[in-house]
Coordinates of C-alpha atoms in Angstrom, one line a residue:
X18 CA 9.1 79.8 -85.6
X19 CA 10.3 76.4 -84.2
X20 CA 8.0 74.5 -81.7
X21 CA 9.2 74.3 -78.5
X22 CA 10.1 70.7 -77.8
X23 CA 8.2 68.8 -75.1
X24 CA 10.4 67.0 -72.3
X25 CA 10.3 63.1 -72.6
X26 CA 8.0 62.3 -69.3
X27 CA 10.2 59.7 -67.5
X28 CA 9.1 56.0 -67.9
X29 CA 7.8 54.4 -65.1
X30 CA 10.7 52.3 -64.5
X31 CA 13.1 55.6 -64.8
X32 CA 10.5 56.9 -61.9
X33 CA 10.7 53.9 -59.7
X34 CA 14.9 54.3 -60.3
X35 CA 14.4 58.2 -59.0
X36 CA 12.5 57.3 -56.0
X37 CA 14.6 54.4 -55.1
X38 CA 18.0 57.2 -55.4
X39 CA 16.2 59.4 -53.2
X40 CA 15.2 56.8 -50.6
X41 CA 18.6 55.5 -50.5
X42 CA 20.2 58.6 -49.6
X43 CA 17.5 59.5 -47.0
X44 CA 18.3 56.0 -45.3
X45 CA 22.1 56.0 -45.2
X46 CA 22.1 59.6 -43.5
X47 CA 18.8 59.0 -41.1
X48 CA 17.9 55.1 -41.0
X49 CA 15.2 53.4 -42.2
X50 CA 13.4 54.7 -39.1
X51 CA 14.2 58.5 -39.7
X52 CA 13.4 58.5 -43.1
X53 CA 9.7 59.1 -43.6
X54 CA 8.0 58.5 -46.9
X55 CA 8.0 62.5 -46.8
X56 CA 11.7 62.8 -46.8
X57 CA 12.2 60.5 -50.2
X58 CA 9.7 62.9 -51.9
X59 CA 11.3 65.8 -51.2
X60 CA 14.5 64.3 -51.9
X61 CA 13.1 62.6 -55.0
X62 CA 11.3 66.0 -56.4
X63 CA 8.1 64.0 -56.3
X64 CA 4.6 64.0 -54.3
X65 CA 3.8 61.5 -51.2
X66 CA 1.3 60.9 -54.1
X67 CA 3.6 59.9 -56.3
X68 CA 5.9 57.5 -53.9
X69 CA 3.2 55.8 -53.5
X70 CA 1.8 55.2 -57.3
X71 CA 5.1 53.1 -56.9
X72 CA 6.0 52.0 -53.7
X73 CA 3.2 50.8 -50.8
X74 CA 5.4 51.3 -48.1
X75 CA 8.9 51.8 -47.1
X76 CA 9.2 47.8 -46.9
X77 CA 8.5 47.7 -50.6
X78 CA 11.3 50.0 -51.1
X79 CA 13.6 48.1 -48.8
X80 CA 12.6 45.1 -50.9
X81 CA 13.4 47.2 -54.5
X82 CA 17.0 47.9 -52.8
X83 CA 17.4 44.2 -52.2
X84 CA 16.6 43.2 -55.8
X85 CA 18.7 45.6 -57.3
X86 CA 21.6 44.1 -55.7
X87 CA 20.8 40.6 -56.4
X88 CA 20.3 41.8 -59.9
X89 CA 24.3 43.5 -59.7
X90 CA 25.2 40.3 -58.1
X91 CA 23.0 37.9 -60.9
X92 CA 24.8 40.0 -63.7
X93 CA 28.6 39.6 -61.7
X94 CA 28.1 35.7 -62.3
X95 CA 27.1 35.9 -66.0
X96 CA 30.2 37.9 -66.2
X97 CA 32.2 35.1 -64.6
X98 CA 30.4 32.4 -66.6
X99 CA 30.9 34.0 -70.1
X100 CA 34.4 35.0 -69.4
X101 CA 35.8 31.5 -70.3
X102 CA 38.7 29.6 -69.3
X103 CA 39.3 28.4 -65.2
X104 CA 36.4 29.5 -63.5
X105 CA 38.2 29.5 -60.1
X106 CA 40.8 32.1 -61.6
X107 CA 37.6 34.5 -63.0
X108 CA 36.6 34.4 -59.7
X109 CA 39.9 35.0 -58.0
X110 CA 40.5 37.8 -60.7
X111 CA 38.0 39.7 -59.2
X112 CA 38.9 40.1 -55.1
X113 CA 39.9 43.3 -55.6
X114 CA 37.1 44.5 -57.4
X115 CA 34.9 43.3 -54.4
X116 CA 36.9 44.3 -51.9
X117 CA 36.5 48.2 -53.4
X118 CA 32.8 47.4 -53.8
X119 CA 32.4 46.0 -50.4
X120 CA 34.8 48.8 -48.7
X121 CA 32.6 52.0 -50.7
X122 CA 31.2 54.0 -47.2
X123 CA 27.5 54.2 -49.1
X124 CA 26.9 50.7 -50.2
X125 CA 28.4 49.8 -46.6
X126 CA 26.1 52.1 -44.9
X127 CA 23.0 51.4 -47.0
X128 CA 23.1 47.7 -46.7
X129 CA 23.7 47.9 -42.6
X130 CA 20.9 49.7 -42.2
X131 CA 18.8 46.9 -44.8
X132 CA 20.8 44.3 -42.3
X133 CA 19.6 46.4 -39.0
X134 CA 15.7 46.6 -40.3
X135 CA 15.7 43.1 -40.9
X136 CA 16.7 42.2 -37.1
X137 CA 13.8 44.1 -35.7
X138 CA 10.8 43.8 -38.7
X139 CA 10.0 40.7 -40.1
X140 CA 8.8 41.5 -42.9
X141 CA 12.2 43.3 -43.9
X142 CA 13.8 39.8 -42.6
X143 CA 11.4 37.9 -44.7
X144 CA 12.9 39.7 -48.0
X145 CA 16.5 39.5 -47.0
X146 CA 16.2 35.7 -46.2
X147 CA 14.5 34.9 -49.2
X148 CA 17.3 37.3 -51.2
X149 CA 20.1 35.3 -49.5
X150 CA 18.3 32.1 -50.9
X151 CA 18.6 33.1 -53.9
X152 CA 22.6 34.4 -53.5
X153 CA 23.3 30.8 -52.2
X154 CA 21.9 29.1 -55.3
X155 CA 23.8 31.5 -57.3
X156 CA 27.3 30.3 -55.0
X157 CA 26.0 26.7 -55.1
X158 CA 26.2 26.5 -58.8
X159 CA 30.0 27.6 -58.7
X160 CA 30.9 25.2 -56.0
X161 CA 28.9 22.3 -57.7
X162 CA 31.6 23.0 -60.6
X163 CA 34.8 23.7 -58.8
X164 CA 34.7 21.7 -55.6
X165 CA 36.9 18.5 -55.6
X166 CA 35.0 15.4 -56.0
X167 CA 33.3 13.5 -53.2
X168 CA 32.6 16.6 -51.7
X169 CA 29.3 16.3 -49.4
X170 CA 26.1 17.6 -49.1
X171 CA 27.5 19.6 -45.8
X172 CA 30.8 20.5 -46.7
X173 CA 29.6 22.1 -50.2
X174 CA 27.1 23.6 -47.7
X175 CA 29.8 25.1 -45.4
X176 CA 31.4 26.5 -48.1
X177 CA 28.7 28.5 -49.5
X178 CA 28.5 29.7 -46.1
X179 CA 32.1 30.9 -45.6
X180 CA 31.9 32.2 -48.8
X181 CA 29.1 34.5 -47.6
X182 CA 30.8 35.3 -44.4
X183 CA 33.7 36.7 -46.2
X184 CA 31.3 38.6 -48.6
X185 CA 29.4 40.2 -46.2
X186 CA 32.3 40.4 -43.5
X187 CA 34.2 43.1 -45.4
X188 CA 30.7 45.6 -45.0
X189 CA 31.4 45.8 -41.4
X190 CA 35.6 45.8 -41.9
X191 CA 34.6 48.4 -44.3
X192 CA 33.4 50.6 -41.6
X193 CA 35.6 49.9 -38.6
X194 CA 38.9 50.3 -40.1
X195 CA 38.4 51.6 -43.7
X196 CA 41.8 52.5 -44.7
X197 CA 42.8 49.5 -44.7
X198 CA 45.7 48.1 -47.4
X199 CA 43.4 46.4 -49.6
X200 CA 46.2 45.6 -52.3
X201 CA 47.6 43.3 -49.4
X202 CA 44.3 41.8 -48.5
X203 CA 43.4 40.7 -51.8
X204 CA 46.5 38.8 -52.3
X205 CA 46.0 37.1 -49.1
X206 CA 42.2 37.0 -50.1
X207 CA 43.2 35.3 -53.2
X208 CA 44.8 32.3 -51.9
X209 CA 41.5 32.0 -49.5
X210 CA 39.5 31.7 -52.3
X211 CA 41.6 29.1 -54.2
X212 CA 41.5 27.2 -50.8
X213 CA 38.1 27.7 -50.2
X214 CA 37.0 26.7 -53.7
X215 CA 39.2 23.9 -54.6
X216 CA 41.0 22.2 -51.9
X217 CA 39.7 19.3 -49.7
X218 CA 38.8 19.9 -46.1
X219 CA 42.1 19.6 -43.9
X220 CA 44.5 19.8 -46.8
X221 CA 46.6 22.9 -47.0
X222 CA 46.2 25.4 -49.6
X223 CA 48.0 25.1 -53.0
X224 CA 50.9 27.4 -53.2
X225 CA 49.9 29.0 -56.7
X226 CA 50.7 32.6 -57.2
X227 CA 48.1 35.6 -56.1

């Protein structure tokens, strides 16, 4: 008679990952507000126990969301980095990629609610500043590379900024008009970008192809 076979327990990192799915889903349909540690166990097949062997609070959660997404976005500039060639075309290559990433109703919904948290706990605003310090190092090493020489301290500055702006701008376009022609935007997006990255302050854009 064969033994039965006993089911791999999941590894603590696979656990954290099953909790954090759970607690995601709970948020984009009730909130960070609406969903009680409660709700992600049942959601997550798991004990309030158990949420908590992993996670101290709901802010500790928030702050796993926020890491995994820098980690997405560390992994996205590797990407560009290893790719070779013009950096500013890697980059341009992938507008439309972000702009399906950035349109996608979940991630939309789940980082508006991290955005709404932050505005009204600070402790929530203390992890999302200190995340967006680390996505502006991340832009400020492209733009160190790319920008045209004699570039200041505050333009390269401003730049990082409008980069972000952009970024985060197409969450909310996202959700107020989401069927919108996004093979159209990312050509216009593209010639942004090239402008954005390359060109000097109060020149116009180069007219190179999308």
């Amino acid at each position: 008679m064969t033994d039965a076979i006993t089911p791999a327990r999941p590894t603590a990192e696979a656990r954290r990952q099953q909790i954090l799915d759970a607690a995601c889903a709970c948020v984009r349909r009730a909130g960070f507000h609406g969903a009680s540690m409660a709700e992600i166990a049942q959601a997550a097949g798991l004990s309030v126990g158990q949420i908590y062997r992993y996670f101290e609070n709901k802010e500790a959660i928030i702050a796993a969301i926020v890491d995994q997404d820098l980690a997405e976005m560390r992994e996205k500039f590797a990407e560009m980095e290893r790719a070779g060639g013009s950096l500013v075309e890697t980059i341009v290559s992938q507008r439309f990629d972000a702009l399906d990433r950035h349109y996608e109703p979940d991630r939309a919904a789940l980082m508006l609610e991290v955005l709404a948290e932050a505005a009204r706990n600070p402790r929530v605003a203390a992890i999302v500043r200190e995340a967006d310090t680390v996505e502006r190092a991340l832009k400020r090493s492209i733009l160190d590379r790319v920008s045209p020489p004699g570039a200041s301290e505050e333009e390269l500055v401003a730049r990082g900024e409008v980069l972000s702006m952009l970024f985060e701008g197409m969450v909310i376009r996202g959700v107020n008009n989401p069927g919108a022609n996004r093979q159209a935007m990312g050509e216009v997006l593209g010639s942004v970008l090239r402008h954005l990255l390359t060109d000097c302050v109060g020149q116009p854009a180069n007219k190179a192809e999308s």
